[in-house]
Amino acid sequence: MLLSGGGERPRKPEDLIDSRLMARLDRIDLRTRRIFAGRIQGERRSKTRGQSVEFEDFREYVEGDDLRFIDWNVYARLDRLIIKIFLEEEDLALHLVIDASTSMEAGSPSKLVFSARLAMALAYVGLVNQNRVAVSVMGLPGRTGLVRLGDRRGRRHVHRLGQFLVDTLWSDEVVRARAATGAPAPGGDFTGALTTLARSRVGKGVMVVMSDLLAPEGYEAGLRNLAAAGGYDTWILQVLSPGEIDPAVDVEAGLTGDLRLLDAETGRATEVTITNALIKRYRERLKSWCDGINAYCLAREMTHLLVRSDAELERVIMDTLRRRGMVG
């Protein structure tokens, strides 16, 4: 929230994802730690017993079982009726949620640009693996409520989804609202947006929320309502800029001495004097705050990860998210 974002705004889907990264992402798929039933068949293994071609186990025949699944070879050898059990191939719903409030403009690249690129990459993984992918944008300056792109499936929707992100996050109307001076434009209702998502979501799957969690009203109520709705394997990716993680980065860039800081979310101004002691206290407070978010999410069976906005996108996906089990 200290410095505005740098770099040009994305203007086309290719500014969010390139062919080299797509080639790398073609090798992975989404994963989930929970088992969900899809609406139509997709390319995902679940523990729902079904009629796919992948064999899992045997069990004794009981009256009412489908006779087609009796292993007649076993019957011929052992005179026992044994049923083959298969893993059912089911689809997975992926819902991506991007916080576009004014504080997300901090950093270079900005937290918003990084979040959009991460969302585009995860959407690509979902689409090419025939999973349902939906996107919601909350906190748009000058707008209230959510802007959504409903379920899409298949590689042919990659460009359409990327264009939706560009048109929604960087439309001329939104850019003007972000650039306006004075109090921030309405739109940053974190709690209301997540509550709406919790009430309106249909089915089950994986939800990924990308936000700095710097909501004036706090993060607790929104995340609590999202968790209470159940049904989703929910990831909270907290995106912060390098200067927010360690203000010493901005001090090296000339942000020092007596300063007047403007809160990007509320418009409130604060007079501060940047000193080494103040930076030390800030680091301690930030660690305590992030630890609290992590504990809050853990208690509600959500995964919280802190990500820098200048992180290498491929490494975040292929290393961090892979190790944590979102993709594989």
XYZ file of C-alpha atoms in Angstrom:
328
model
C 0.000 0.000 0.000
C 3.024 2.274 -0.001
C 3.873 2.690 -3.630
C 1.727 2.529 -6.736
C 2.363 -0.212 -9.227
C 4.773 0.072 -12.072
C 4.835 -1.300 -15.596
C 2.373 -1.133 -18.444
C -1.099 -2.524 -18.027
C -1.893 -5.747 -19.913
C -3.877 -5.067 -23.076
C -4.305 -8.545 -24.562
C -4.350 -12.152 -23.302
C -0.795 -12.714 -24.549
C 0.364 -10.120 -22.001
C -0.841 -12.467 -19.252
C 0.575 -15.782 -20.492
C 3.083 -16.713 -23.186
C 3.588 -19.835 -25.269
C 6.661 -20.967 -23.317
C 4.764 -21.004 -20.021
C 1.781 -22.703 -21.648
C 4.065 -25.480 -22.889
C 5.295 -26.031 -19.324
C 1.772 -25.983 -17.933
C 0.640 -28.607 -20.446
C 2.474 -31.162 -18.285
C 0.460 -30.655 -15.103
C -3.130 -30.852 -13.893
C -5.114 -29.577 -10.944
C -5.223 -31.623 -7.771
C -7.477 -31.534 -4.744
C -7.182 -32.892 -1.225
C -10.919 -33.501 -1.138
C -13.050 -35.842 -3.216
C -15.783 -34.264 -5.301
C -18.405 -35.539 -7.706
C -18.427 -33.715 -11.019
C -21.466 -32.902 -13.130
C -20.109 -34.584 -16.255
C -17.164 -36.813 -16.934
C -13.809 -35.093 -17.072
C -10.195 -36.135 -16.810
C -9.839 -36.565 -13.065
C -9.552 -39.561 -10.779
C -11.704 -39.572 -7.674
C -12.531 -42.127 -5.032
C -16.113 -42.233 -6.240
C -16.598 -45.783 -7.434
C -17.653 -45.814 -11.046
C -17.318 -47.374 -14.462
C -14.077 -45.973 -15.868
C -11.420 -48.149 -17.443
C -8.989 -47.794 -14.532
C -9.112 -50.757 -12.187
C -8.751 -50.172 -8.442
C -9.716 -53.220 -6.338
C -11.940 -56.287 -5.832
C -14.753 -57.040 -3.417
C -17.243 -59.862 -2.828
C -20.417 -59.864 -4.933
C -23.614 -58.856 -3.136
C -27.165 -59.111 -4.451
C -27.994 -56.185 -6.707
C -24.470 -55.666 -8.099
C -24.103 -55.207 -11.846
C -23.284 -58.644 -13.295
C -21.109 -57.026 -15.971
C -18.440 -56.336 -13.361
C -18.089 -59.896 -12.088
C -14.580 -61.239 -12.693
C -15.450 -64.524 -14.402
C -11.815 -65.628 -14.495
C -11.707 -65.545 -10.701
C -15.037 -67.385 -10.570
C -13.696 -70.131 -12.845
C -10.614 -70.626 -10.671
C -12.025 -70.117 -7.169
C -15.773 -70.596 -7.574
C -16.292 -67.181 -5.952
C -18.250 -64.205 -7.273
C -15.908 -61.213 -7.160
C -16.743 -57.697 -8.367
C -14.161 -55.455 -10.021
C -14.042 -51.909 -8.637
C -12.966 -49.013 -10.819
C -12.048 -45.399 -10.215
C -14.546 -43.051 -11.785
C -13.176 -40.269 -13.924
C -14.873 -37.030 -12.904
C -14.541 -33.359 -13.696
C -13.287 -30.728 -11.284
C -14.641 -27.202 -10.968
C -12.041 -24.442 -10.577
C -13.240 -21.031 -9.375
C -10.690 -18.207 -9.473
C -11.358 -15.035 -7.472
C -9.303 -11.866 -7.997
C -9.294 -8.880 -5.650
C -9.090 -5.765 -7.854
C -9.394 -3.138 -5.098
C -7.152 -0.075 -5.198
C -4.537 -1.446 -2.798
C -3.784 -4.195 -5.320
C -2.062 -1.580 -7.505
C 1.000 -1.541 -5.227
C 4.248 -3.107 -6.341
C 6.173 -3.507 -9.569
C 4.755 -5.519 -11.158
C 1.618 -4.664 -9.262
C -0.143 -7.205 -7.089
C -3.068 -7.006 -9.495
C -0.977 -7.792 -12.573
C 0.673 -10.706 -10.780
C -2.705 -12.038 -9.604
C -4.144 -11.791 -13.112
C -1.174 -13.676 -14.558
C -1.425 -16.346 -11.883
C -5.172 -16.671 -12.460
C -4.594 -16.936 -16.211
C -2.016 -19.689 -15.717
C -4.224 -21.700 -13.359
C -7.197 -21.223 -15.668
C -5.097 -22.538 -18.544
C -4.228 -25.667 -16.556
C -7.889 -26.215 -15.770
C -9.160 -25.602 -19.285
C -6.691 -27.800 -21.142
C -7.464 -30.660 -18.748
C -11.199 -30.376 -19.467
C -12.165 -28.996 -16.067
C -14.834 -26.356 -15.544
C -13.269 -22.934 -14.919
C -15.035 -19.796 -13.664
C -13.608 -16.391 -12.726
C -14.946 -13.721 -10.372
C -13.495 -10.241 -9.890
C -14.274 -8.280 -6.727
C -13.439 -4.784 -5.538
C -13.274 -3.090 -8.941
C -12.927 0.688 -8.440
C -16.115 2.423 -9.493
C -18.080 -0.823 -9.459
C -20.002 -2.671 -6.785
C -20.488 -6.396 -6.469
C -18.825 -9.123 -8.491
C -18.017 -9.330 -12.181
C -18.078 -12.947 -13.332
C -17.234 -15.199 -16.212
C -19.252 -18.402 -15.887
C -18.076 -21.962 -16.380
C -15.865 -22.610 -19.388
C -14.268 -25.873 -20.425
C -11.619 -26.736 -23.006
C -8.564 -25.170 -24.615
C -10.698 -23.173 -27.042
C -11.763 -20.895 -24.159
C -8.232 -19.852 -23.139
C -8.232 -16.682 -25.244
C -11.779 -15.766 -24.203
C -10.914 -16.054 -20.530
C -7.758 -14.000 -20.962
C -9.700 -11.303 -22.797
C -12.235 -11.234 -19.964
C -9.446 -10.553 -17.461
C -7.941 -7.765 -19.563
C -11.284 -6.127 -20.350
C -12.513 -6.354 -16.757
C -9.391 -5.380 -14.819
C -8.056 -2.708 -17.154
C -11.040 -1.202 -18.928
C -10.813 2.552 -19.515
C -13.543 3.070 -16.905
C -11.658 1.137 -14.241
C -8.317 2.764 -15.081
C -9.887 6.224 -14.741
C -11.416 5.266 -11.392
C -8.045 4.051 -10.128
C -6.339 7.245 -11.257
C -8.904 9.547 -9.612
C -7.594 11.586 -6.698
C -9.237 11.861 -3.289
C -11.204 9.108 -1.583
C -11.096 5.710 -3.286
C -13.934 4.855 -5.623
C -16.513 2.437 -4.211
C -16.131 -1.223 -4.936
C -13.790 -2.683 -2.336
C -16.329 -4.620 -0.237
C -14.252 -7.678 0.621
C -16.692 -9.213 3.088
C -19.743 -8.614 0.915
C -18.092 -10.079 -2.174
C -16.958 -13.279 -0.473
C -20.323 -13.647 1.236
C -22.036 -13.394 -2.152
C -19.687 -16.031 -3.531
C -20.403 -18.306 -0.591
C -24.158 -18.006 -1.076
C -24.206 -18.370 -4.831
C -21.689 -21.031 -5.656
C -23.020 -24.263 -7.062
C -21.398 -27.665 -6.905
C -17.977 -28.464 -5.517
C -14.355 -28.067 -6.518
C -11.322 -25.882 -5.932
C -11.507 -22.160 -5.185
C -8.455 -19.897 -5.339
C -8.738 -16.381 -3.879
C -5.967 -13.921 -4.803
C -5.925 -10.854 -2.558
C -3.656 -8.777 -0.347
C -6.326 -9.156 2.398
C -5.892 -5.451 3.212
C -9.629 -4.888 3.558
C -10.551 -1.965 5.847
C -13.134 -4.135 7.613
C -10.680 -7.011 8.062
C -10.471 -10.391 6.395
C -12.145 -12.527 9.063
C -15.850 -12.244 8.220
C -15.356 -12.793 4.497
C -13.177 -15.859 4.918
C -15.432 -17.233 7.646
C -18.481 -17.025 5.386
C -16.581 -18.593 2.515
C -15.436 -21.498 4.673
C -18.888 -22.018 6.185
C -20.403 -22.612 2.739
C -18.329 -25.784 2.453
C -17.866 -27.917 -0.618
C -14.662 -26.357 -1.914
C -10.976 -26.975 -1.413
C -10.196 -23.302 -0.770
C -6.823 -21.598 -1.229
C -6.150 -18.072 0.006
C -3.153 -16.704 -1.892
C -2.137 -13.506 -0.119
C -0.247 -11.373 -2.626
C 1.960 -8.615 -1.198
C 4.497 -6.366 -2.898
C 8.200 -6.505 -1.952
C 7.883 -3.128 -0.223
C 4.943 -4.324 1.841
C 6.859 -7.389 2.944
C 9.980 -5.380 3.754
C 9.834 -1.546 3.611
C 13.632 -1.485 3.527
C 13.249 -2.210 -0.192
C 11.434 1.090 -0.621
C 13.922 2.897 1.622
C 16.668 1.833 -0.753
C 14.548 3.313 -3.550
C 14.350 6.661 -1.752
C 11.298 6.242 0.480
C 12.735 7.623 3.716
C 12.466 10.444 6.237
C 9.215 12.278 7.006
C 6.397 11.058 4.790
C 2.662 11.403 4.368
C 1.192 8.014 3.449
C -2.246 7.655 1.889
C -4.256 4.488 2.537
C -5.279 3.201 -0.895
C -8.437 1.558 0.469
C -9.846 4.277 2.741
C -8.156 7.483 1.595
C -6.968 8.225 5.139
C -3.582 9.925 5.443
C -0.926 9.197 8.063
C 2.215 11.162 8.892
C 5.223 8.935 9.601
C 8.972 9.164 9.927
C 10.708 6.171 8.379
C 13.449 4.896 10.693
C 15.191 1.573 11.170
C 13.305 1.086 14.436
C 9.967 1.697 12.708
C 10.829 -0.758 9.949
C 11.745 -3.375 12.563
C 8.394 -2.924 14.321
C 6.607 -3.105 10.980
C 8.258 -6.424 10.122
C 7.225 -7.839 13.494
C 3.645 -6.639 13.067
C 3.447 -8.026 9.530
C 4.719 -11.434 10.630
C 2.205 -11.534 13.466
C -0.613 -10.511 11.105
C 0.286 -13.103 8.458
C 0.704 -15.809 11.101
C -2.781 -14.922 12.346
C -4.236 -15.245 8.846
C -2.558 -18.613 8.400
C -3.953 -19.895 11.704
C -7.417 -18.510 10.890
C -7.442 -20.319 7.541
C -6.020 -23.537 8.963
C -8.770 -23.676 11.587
C -11.328 -23.517 8.759
C -9.617 -26.072 6.501
C -8.419 -23.448 4.030
C -4.839 -23.141 2.788
C -3.107 -19.764 3.171
C 0.039 -18.922 1.217
C 1.946 -15.634 1.137
C 3.246 -14.775 -2.347
C 5.396 -11.839 -3.482
C 4.135 -9.886 -6.465
C 7.606 -9.977 -8.024
C 7.899 -13.753 -7.709
C 8.669 -15.767 -10.836
C 5.284 -17.069 -11.918
C 6.529 -20.400 -13.246
C 8.350 -21.112 -9.988
C 5.259 -20.275 -7.926
C 3.195 -22.789 -9.892
C 5.694 -25.545 -10.635
C 7.409 -25.410 -7.240
C 5.319 -23.803 -4.480
C 1.825 -24.818 -5.578
C 3.050 -28.200 -6.733
C 4.646 -28.952 -3.360
C 1.508 -27.834 -1.551
C -0.697 -30.063 -3.701
C -2.750 -27.665 -5.828
C -1.226 -28.925 -9.076
C 0.778 -31.967 -10.021
